[in-house]
Short mmCIF file of C-alpha atoms in Angstrom, two decimals:
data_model
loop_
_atom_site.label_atom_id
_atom_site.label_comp_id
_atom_site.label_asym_id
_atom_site.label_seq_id
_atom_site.Cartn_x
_atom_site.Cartn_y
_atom_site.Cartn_z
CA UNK A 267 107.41 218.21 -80.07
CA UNK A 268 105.19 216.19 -77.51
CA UNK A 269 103.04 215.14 -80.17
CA UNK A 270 105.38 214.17 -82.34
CA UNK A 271 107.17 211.68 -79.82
CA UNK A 272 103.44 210.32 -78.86
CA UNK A 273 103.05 209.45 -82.45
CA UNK A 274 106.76 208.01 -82.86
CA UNK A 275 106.01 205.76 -80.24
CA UNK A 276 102.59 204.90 -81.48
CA UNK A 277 104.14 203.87 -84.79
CA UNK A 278 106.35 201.84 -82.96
CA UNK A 279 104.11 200.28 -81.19
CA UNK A 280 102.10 198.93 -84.14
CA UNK A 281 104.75 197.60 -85.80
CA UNK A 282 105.87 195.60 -83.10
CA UNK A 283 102.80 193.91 -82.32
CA UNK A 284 102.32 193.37 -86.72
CA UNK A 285 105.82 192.17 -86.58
CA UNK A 286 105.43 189.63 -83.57
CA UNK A 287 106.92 186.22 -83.82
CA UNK A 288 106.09 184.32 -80.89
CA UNK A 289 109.08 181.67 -82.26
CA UNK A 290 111.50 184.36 -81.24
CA UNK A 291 113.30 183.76 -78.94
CA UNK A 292 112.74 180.13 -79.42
CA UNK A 293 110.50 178.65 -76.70
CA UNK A 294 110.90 174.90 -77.96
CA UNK A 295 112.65 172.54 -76.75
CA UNK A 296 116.67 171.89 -78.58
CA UNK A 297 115.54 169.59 -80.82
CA UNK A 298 111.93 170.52 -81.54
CA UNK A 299 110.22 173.15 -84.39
CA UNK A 300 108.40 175.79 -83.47
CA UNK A 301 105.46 177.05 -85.81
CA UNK A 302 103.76 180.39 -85.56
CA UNK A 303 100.19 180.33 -85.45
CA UNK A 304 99.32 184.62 -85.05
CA UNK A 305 100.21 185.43 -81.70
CA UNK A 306 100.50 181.78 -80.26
CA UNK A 307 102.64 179.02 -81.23
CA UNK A 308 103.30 175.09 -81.29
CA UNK A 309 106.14 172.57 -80.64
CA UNK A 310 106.69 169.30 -82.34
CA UNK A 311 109.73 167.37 -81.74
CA UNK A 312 112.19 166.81 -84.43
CA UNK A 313 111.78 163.37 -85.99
CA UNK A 314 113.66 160.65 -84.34
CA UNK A 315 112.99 162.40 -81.18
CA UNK A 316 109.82 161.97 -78.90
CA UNK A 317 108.84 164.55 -76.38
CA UNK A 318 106.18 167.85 -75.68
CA UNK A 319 108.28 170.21 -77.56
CA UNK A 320 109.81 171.36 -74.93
CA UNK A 321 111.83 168.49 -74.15
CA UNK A 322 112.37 166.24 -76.75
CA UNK A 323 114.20 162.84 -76.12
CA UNK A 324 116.01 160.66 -78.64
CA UNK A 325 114.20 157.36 -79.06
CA UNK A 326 116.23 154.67 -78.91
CA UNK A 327 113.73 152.55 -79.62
CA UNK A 328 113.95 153.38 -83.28
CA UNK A 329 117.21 151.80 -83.58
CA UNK A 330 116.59 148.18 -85.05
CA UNK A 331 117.27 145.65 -82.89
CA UNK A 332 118.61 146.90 -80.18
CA UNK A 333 117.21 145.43 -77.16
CA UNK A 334 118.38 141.67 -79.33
CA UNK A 335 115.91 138.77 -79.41
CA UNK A 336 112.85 138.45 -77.48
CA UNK A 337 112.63 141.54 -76.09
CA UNK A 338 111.27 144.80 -76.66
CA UNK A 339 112.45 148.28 -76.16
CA UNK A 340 110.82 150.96 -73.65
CA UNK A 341 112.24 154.52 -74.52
CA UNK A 342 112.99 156.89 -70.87
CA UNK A 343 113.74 160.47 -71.02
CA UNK A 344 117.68 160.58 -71.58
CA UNK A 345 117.45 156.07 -72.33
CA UNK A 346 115.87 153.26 -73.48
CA UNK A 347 114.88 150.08 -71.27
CA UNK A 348 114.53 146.40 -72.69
CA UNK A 349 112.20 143.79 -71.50
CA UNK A 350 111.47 140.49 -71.60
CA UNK A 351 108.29 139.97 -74.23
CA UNK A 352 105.47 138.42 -73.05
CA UNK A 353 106.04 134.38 -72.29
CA UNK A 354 110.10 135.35 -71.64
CA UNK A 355 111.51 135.72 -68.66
CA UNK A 356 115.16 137.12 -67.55
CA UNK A 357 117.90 134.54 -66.82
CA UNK A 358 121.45 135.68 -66.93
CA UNK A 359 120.74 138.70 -68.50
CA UNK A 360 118.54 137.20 -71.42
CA UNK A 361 114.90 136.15 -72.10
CA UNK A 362 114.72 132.90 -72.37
CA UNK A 363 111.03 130.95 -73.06
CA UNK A 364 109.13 130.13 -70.13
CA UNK A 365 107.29 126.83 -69.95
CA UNK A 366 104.31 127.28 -68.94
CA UNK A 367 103.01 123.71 -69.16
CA UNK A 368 105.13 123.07 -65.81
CA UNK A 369 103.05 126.37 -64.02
CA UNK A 370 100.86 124.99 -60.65
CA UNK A 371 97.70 124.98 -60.87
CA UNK A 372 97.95 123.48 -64.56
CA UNK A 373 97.39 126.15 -67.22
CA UNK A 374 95.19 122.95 -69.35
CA UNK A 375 92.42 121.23 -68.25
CA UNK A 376 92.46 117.89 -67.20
CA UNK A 377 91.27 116.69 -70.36
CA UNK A 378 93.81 118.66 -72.44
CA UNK A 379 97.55 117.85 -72.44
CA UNK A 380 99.55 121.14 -72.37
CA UNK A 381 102.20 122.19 -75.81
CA UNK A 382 104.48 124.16 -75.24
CA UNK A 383 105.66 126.86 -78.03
CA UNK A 384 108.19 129.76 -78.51
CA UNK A 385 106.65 132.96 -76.09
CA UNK A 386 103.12 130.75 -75.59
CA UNK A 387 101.78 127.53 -75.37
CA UNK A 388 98.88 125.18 -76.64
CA UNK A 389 96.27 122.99 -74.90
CA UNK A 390 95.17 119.96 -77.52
CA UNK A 391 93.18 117.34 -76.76
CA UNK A 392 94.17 113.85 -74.87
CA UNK A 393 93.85 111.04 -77.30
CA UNK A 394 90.29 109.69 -76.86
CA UNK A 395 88.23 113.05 -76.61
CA UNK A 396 87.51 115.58 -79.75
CA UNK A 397 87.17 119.91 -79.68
CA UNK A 398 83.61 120.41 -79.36
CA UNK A 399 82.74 124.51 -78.79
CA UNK A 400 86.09 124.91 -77.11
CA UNK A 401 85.99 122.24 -74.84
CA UNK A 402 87.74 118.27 -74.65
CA UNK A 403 84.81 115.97 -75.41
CA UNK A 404 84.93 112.06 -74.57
CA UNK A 405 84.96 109.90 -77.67
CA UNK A 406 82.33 107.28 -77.86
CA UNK A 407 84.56 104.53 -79.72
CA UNK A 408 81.88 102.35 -79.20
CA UNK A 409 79.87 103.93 -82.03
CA UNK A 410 82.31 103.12 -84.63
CA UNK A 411 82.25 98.92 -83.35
CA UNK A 412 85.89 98.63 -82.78
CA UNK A 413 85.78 95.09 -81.31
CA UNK A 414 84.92 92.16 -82.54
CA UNK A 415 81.86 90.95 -83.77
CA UNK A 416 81.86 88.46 -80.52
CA UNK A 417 82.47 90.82 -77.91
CA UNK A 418 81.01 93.75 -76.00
CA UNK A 419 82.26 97.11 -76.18
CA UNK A 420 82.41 99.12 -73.29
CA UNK A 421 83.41 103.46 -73.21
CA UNK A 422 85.45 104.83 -71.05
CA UNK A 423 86.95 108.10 -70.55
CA UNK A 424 89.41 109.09 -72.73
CA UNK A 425 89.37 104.92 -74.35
CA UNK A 426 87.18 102.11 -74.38
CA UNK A 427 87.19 98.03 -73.25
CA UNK A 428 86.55 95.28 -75.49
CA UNK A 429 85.60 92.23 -73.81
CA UNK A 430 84.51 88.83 -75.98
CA UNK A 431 81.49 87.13 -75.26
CA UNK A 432 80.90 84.17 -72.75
CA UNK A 433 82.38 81.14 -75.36
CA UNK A 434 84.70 83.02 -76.74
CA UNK A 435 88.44 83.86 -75.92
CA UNK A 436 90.88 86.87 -77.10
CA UNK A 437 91.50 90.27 -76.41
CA UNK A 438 88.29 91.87 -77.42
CA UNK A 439 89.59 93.07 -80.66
CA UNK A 440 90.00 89.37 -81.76
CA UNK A 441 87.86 86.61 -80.12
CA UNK A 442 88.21 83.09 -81.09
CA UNK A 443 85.31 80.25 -80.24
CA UNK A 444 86.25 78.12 -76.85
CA UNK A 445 85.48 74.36 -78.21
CA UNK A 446 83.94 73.57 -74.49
CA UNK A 447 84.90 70.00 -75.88
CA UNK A 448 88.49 69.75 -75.16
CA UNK A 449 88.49 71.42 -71.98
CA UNK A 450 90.10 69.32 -68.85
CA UNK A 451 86.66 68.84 -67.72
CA UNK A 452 84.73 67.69 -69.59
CA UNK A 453 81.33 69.29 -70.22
CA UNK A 454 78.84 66.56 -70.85
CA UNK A 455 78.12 63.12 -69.39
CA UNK A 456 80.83 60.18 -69.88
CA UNK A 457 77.56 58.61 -71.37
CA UNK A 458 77.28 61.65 -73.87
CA UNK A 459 78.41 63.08 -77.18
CA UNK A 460 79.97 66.69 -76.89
CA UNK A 461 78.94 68.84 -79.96
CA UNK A 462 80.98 72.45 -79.92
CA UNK A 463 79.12 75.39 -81.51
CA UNK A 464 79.71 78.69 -82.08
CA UNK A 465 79.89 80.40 -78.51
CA UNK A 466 78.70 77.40 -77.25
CA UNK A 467 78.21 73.17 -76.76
CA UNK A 468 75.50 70.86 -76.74
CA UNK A 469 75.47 67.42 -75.32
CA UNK A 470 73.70 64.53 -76.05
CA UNK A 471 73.01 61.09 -74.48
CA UNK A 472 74.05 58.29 -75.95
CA UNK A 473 71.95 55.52 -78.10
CA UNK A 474 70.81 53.44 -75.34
CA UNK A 475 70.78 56.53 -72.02
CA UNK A 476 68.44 59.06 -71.77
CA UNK A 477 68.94 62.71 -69.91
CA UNK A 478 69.69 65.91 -71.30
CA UNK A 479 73.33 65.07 -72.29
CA UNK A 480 75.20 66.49 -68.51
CA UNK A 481 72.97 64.09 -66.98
CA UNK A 482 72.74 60.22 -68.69
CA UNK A 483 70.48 57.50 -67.18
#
C-alpha cells in the first residue's frame, strides 16, 4: 500500500511539472500577452498600449492630433503631456512662434541680417557681402567698375564710393566735364584765351603778351 501511494504521487508529480504553464495564473500585466517559453515566460503589452508587461499604459500619443498644432505629445503612466515643439513657446495656453531674431546677444552675425520662419529662423547675408564656406564675405564692387569711367572707385564694407575725378562733377556714377572756363573766376589771365578740355583747361597768352597763359606780360 506504501508503495503504491509513493508511486501515485510520483506520477503526479511528473505530470505536473510536463503540464506546467508558467502563463497560469497570468503574471502580465491587464492588458499585456503572456507567451510561454518552457518553464519561463514573456510579457508584451497589447498594441495601443506601452509598458513592461506588467503594467501596460494606454498611449495617448497615438491618437492623431491631439496635443493640436505645434506641439507634440509625451505619453505618462495613466496620461499624456503636450509641449511646445522646438522654436514655440507657451502663451495663453498655446505655442505660439518665438522670434528669435529679437534674442540678446544676436543669434546672426553682424554681417548677416536675421529671418525669421515658422519654429526657426534664417541668417542671409547683408546686401554687399556673398556666402563664402559659411561665412558673410565683403563684396569688392570695385571689380565689376561700377562708376564712371571719370571717377575713382573706392570699397567699403558692405558698399562702395564713387567719387569723379578732379575736372569733373556728378555723383560718381555719372560725372560730367567742369568747363574751368565759365567759372566766376576766371582761370587764365585777362590777357589770355581759356581753352576747356576734357578734365581740364589750358590758357594761352594773347598775340602780342607772353607768359604761360595765368600769367601775361
Amino acid at each position: 500500500m506504501k508503495t503504491l501511494l509513493l508511486l501515485a504521487s510520483l506520477v503526479l508529480a511528473i505530470e505536473a511539472t510536463y503540464y506546467y504553464n508558467p502563463c497560469r495564473p497570468n503574471p502580465c500585466g491587464s492588458y499585456a500577452t503572456c507567451t510561454a517559453r518552457g518553464s519561463r515566460y514573456t510579457c508584451k503589452c497589447n498594441s495601443g498600449y506601452v509598458g513592461n508587461g506588467r503594467i501596460c499604459d494606454v498611449n495617448e500619443c497615438d491618437r492623431p492630433n491631439i496635443c493640436g498644432s505645434n506641439k507634440r505629445c509625451v505619453n505618462t503612466p495613466g496620461s499624456y503631456r503636450c509641449i511646445c515643439n522646438q522654436g514655440y513657446s507657451l502663451v495663453d495656453g498655446q505655442c505660439v512662434d518665438i522670434d528669435e531674431c529679437n534674442r540678446r546677444p544676436r543669434v546672426c552675425d553682424g554681417k548677416e541680417r536675421c529671418v525669421n520662419t515658422q519654429g526657426s529662423y534664417r541668417c542671409v547675408c547683408k546686401p554687399g557681402y556673398e556666402k563664402i564656406r559659411g561665412r558673410c564675405v565683403d563684396i569688392n564692387e570695385c571689380s565689376s567698375s561700377p562708376c564712371d569711367g571719370n571717377a575713382r572707385c573706392t570699397n567699403t564694407p558692405g558698399s562702395f564710393r564713387c567719387q569723379c575725378n578732379r575736372g569733373f562733377t556728378g555723383n560718381g556714377l555719372t560725372c560730367t566735364d567742369i568747363n574751368e572756363c565759365n567759372a566766376p573766376v576766371k582761370p587764365c589771365h585777362s590777357n589770355a584765351q581759356c581753352t576747356n578740355t576734357v578734365g581740364s583747361f589750358t590758357c594761352a597768352c594773347n598775340t602780342g603778351h607772353t607768359g604761360d597763359g595765368q600769367a601775361c606780360g
